[in-house]
XYZ file of C-alpha atoms in Angstrom:
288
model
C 10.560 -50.818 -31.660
C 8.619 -47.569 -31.327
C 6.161 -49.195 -28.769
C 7.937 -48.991 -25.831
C 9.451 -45.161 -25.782
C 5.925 -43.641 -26.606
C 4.297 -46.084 -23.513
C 7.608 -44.510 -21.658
C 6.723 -40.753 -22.760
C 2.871 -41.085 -21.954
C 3.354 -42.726 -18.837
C 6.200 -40.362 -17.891
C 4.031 -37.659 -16.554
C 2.131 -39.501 -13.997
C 4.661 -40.793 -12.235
C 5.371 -36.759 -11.802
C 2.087 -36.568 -10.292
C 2.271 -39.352 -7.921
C 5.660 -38.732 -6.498
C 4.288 -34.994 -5.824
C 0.722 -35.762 -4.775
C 2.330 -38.573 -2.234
C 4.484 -35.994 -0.511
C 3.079 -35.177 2.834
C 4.225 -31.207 2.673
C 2.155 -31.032 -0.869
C -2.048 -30.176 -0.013
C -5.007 -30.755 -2.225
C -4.514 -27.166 -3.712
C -1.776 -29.285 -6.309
C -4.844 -31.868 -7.023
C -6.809 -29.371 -9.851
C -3.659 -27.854 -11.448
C -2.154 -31.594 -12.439
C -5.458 -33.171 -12.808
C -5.732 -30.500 -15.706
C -2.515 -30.640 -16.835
C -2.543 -34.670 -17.209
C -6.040 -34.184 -19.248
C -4.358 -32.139 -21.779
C -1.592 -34.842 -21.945
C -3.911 -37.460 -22.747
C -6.002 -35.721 -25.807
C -5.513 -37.765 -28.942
C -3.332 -36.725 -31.506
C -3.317 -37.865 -35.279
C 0.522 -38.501 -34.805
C -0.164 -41.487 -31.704
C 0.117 -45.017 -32.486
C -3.729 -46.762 -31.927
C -2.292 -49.043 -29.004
C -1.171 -45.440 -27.242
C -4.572 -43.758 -29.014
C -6.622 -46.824 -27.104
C -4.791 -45.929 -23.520
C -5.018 -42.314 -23.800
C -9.041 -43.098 -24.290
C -8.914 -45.386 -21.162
C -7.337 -42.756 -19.087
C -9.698 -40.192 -19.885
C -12.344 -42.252 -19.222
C -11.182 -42.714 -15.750
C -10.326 -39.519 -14.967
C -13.957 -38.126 -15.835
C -15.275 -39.988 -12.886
C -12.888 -40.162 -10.370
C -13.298 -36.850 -9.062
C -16.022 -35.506 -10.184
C -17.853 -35.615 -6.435
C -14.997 -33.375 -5.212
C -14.365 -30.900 -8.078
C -15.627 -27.666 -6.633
C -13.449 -28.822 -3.118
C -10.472 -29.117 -5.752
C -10.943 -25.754 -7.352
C -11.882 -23.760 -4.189
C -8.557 -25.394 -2.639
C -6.361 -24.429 -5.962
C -8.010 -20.814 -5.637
C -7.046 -20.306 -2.259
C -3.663 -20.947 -2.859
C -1.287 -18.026 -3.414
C 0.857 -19.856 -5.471
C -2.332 -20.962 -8.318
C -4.953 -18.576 -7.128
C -5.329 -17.357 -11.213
C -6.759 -20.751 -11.583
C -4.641 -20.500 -15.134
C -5.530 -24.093 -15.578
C -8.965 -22.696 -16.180
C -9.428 -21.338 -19.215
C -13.333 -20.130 -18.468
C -12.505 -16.485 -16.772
C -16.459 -16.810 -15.918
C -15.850 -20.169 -13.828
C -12.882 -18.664 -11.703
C -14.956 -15.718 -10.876
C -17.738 -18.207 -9.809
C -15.353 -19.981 -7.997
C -14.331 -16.616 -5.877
C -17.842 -15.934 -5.615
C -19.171 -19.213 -3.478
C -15.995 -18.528 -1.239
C -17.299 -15.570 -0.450
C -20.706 -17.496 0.727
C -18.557 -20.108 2.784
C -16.275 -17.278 4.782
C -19.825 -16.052 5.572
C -21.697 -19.480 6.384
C -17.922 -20.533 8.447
C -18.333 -16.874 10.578
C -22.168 -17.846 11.266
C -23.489 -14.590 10.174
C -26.024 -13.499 7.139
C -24.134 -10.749 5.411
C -27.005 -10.114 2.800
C -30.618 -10.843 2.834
C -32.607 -14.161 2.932
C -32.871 -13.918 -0.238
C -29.822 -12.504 -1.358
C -28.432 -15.777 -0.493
C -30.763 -18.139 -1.600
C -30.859 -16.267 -4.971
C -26.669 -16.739 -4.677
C -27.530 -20.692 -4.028
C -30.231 -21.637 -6.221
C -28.079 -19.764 -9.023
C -25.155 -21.689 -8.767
C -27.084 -25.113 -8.154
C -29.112 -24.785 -11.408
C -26.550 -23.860 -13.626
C -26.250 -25.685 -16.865
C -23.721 -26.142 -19.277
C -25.099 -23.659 -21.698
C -25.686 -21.026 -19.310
C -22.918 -21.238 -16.561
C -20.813 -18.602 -17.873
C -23.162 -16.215 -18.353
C -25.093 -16.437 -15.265
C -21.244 -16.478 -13.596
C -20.737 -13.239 -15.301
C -23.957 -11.023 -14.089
C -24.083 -12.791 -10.504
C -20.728 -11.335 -10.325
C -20.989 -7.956 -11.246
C -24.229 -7.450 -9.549
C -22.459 -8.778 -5.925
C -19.388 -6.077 -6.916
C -22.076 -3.355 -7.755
C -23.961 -4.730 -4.881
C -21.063 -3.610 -2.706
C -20.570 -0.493 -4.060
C -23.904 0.646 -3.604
C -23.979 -0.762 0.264
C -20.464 1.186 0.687
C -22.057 4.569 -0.247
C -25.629 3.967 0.475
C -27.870 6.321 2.994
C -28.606 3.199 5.995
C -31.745 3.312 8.106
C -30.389 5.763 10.707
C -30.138 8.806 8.466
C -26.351 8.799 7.997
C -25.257 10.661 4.542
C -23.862 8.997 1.576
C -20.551 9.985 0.683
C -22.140 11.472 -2.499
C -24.370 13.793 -0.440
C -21.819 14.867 2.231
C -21.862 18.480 2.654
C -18.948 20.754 3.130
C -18.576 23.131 6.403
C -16.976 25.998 6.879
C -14.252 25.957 9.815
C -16.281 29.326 11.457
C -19.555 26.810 11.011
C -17.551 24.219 12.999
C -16.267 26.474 15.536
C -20.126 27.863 16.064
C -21.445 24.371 17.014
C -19.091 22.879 19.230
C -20.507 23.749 22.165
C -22.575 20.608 21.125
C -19.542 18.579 21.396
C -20.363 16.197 24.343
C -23.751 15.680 23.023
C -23.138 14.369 19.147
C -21.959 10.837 18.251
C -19.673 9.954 15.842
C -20.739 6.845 13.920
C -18.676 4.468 11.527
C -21.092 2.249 9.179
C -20.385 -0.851 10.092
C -20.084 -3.331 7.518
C -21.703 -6.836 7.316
C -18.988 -10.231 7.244
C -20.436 -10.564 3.719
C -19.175 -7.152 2.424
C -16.029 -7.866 4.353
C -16.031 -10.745 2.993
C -16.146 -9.568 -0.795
C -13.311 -7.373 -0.235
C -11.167 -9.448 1.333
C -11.503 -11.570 -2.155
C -10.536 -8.383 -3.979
C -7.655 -7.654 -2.277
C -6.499 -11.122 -2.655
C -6.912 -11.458 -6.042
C -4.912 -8.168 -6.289
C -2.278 -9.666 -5.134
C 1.203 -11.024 -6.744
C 1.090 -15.120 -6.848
C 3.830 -16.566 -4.566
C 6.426 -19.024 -6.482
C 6.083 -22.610 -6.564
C 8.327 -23.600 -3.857
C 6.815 -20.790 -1.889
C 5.710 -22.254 1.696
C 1.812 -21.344 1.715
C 1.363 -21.280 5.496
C 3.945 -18.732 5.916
C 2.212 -16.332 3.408
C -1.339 -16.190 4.571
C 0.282 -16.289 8.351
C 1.385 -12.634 6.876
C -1.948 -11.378 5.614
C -2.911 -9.820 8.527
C -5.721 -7.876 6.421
C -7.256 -10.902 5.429
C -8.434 -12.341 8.715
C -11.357 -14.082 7.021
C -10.045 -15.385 4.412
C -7.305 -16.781 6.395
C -9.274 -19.293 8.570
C -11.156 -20.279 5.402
C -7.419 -21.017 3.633
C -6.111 -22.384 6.137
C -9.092 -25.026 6.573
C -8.857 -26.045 2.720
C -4.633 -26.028 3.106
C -4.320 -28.717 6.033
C -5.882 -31.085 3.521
C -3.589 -34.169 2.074
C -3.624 -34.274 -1.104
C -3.862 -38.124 -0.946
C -3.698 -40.848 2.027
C -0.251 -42.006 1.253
C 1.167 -40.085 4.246
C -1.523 -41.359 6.904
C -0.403 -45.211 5.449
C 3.213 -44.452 5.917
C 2.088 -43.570 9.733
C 0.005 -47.448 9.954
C 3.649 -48.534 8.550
C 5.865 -46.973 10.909
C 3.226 -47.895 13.768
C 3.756 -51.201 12.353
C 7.615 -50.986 12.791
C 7.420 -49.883 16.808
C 5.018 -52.130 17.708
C 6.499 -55.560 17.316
C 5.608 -58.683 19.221
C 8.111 -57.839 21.629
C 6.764 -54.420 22.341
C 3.232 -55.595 22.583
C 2.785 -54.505 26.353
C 3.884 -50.745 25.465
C 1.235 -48.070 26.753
C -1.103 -46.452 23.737
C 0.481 -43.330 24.752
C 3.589 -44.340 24.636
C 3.202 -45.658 21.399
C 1.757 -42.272 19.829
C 4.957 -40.492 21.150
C 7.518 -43.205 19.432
C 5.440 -42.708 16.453
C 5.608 -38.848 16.541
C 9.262 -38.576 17.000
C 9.751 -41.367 14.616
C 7.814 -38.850 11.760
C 9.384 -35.367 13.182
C 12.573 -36.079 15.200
C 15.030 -34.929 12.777
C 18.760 -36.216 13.936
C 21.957 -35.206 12.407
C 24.370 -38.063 11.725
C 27.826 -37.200 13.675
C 30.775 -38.132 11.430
């Protein structure tokens, strides 16, 4: 029969995706990329039988509602990963800059400062909030371009204490020079000093800049050697330390279960945590 190969070639790539989502060294970041990948598996082809036609149907059906509460968590995890941060599994390039975009509101909101206006950032907000189907990629599109002009204009912009703009900088002479520095001790230099959300915007430029690390790249490592991106870092790091599912914390109630036996009921609670810890991280080579 033909049945039971085609149930054995649909069914094949899950059990991909739960040995690899059930690893504890593999993060939520992995959670968008195969949750796309297994959508495109299940689309119905003309070719399927109508027993595999009616399963691929059931599992779409369940996948359209089981995350839907947590996609934006999924996405913002995938994009801050160095190893899927061109969101490929995306095929909107409007969505992926949207998705940059309300990172760069988070790294502000997780520093505590306003780096725009009031309404700057409730314009930023109610935009993204409101967006429908029809209109999400556009409204993506100009947001975007009018933060990264935005920045531009900040970057070169006269401020409030009469510093010139780069544009208007005028030129000295080194005789001019000479002739006022008997005013040395009395003029202040002055850097512009730029708000966390500018800092914040190019941060995300740089990063997306930057070559993707391989798949069996470790991700801690990298961002533990972008020292430019200080930011961005925490923010990473916060989304990274995430399990993809809770199969590791069980496996911890299991081996808890294995220590603490009926004989070992007396043992301290602190005791206990340390058998369990070694008995998850103790690593002991077998002598021959």
């Amino acid at each position: 029969m033909t049945f039971i190969p085609e149930v054995i070639k649909l069914m094949s790539p899950l059990k991909v995706a739960t040995t690899l989502l059930s690893e504890e060294k593999n993060p939520t970041p992995m959670i968008a990329p195969i949750q796309a990948k297994l959508q495109r598996h299940f689309q119905p082809d003309e070719s399927d039988l109508l027993v595999i036609s009616q399963m691929k149907e059931r599992f779409r059906q369940d996948f359209d509602g089981r995350y839907a509460y947590l996609q934006d968590l999924l996405y913002y995890a995938s994009a801050l990963d160095p190893r899927f941060k061109d969101l490929a599994f995306l095929d909107d390039n409007e969505a992926k800059d949207l998705i940059f975009m309300k990172l760069t509101a988070e790294v502000v909101q997780m520093n505590g400062q306003e780096g725009g206006s009031d309404t700057e950032m409730q314009n930023e907000d109610q935009a993204v909030d409101t967006l429908d189907d029809e209109d999400y990629a556009a409204t993506a599109s100009d947001t975007l371009d009018e933060a990264v002009d935005t920045l531009d204009e900040e970057d070169l912009a006269v401020d409030t204490h009469g510093v010139r703009s780069l544009h208007e900088e005028e030129q000295y002479s080194e005789e001019d020079c000479h002739d006022y520095q008997m005013f040395g001790d009395f003029l202040t230099a002055r850097a512009t000093v730029k708000t966390t959300r500018e800092r914040a915007k190019e941060e995300i430029l740089k990063y997306r800049e930057r070559d993707s690390l391989c798949l069996g790249g470790d991700v801690l490592q990298w961002w533990k050697k972008q020292v430019d991106l200080p930011l961005l870092s925490a923010l990473a790091k916060s989304y990274l330390s995430i399990p993809a599912t809770s199969v590791p914390s069980e496996r911890v109630f299991s081996t808890a279960g294995d220590i603490v036996t009926a004989q070992r009921s007396l043992l301290h609670p602190d005791h206990v945590d340390q058998l369990i810890f070694l008995k998850k991280n103790l690593r002991v080579e077998h002598l021959a």
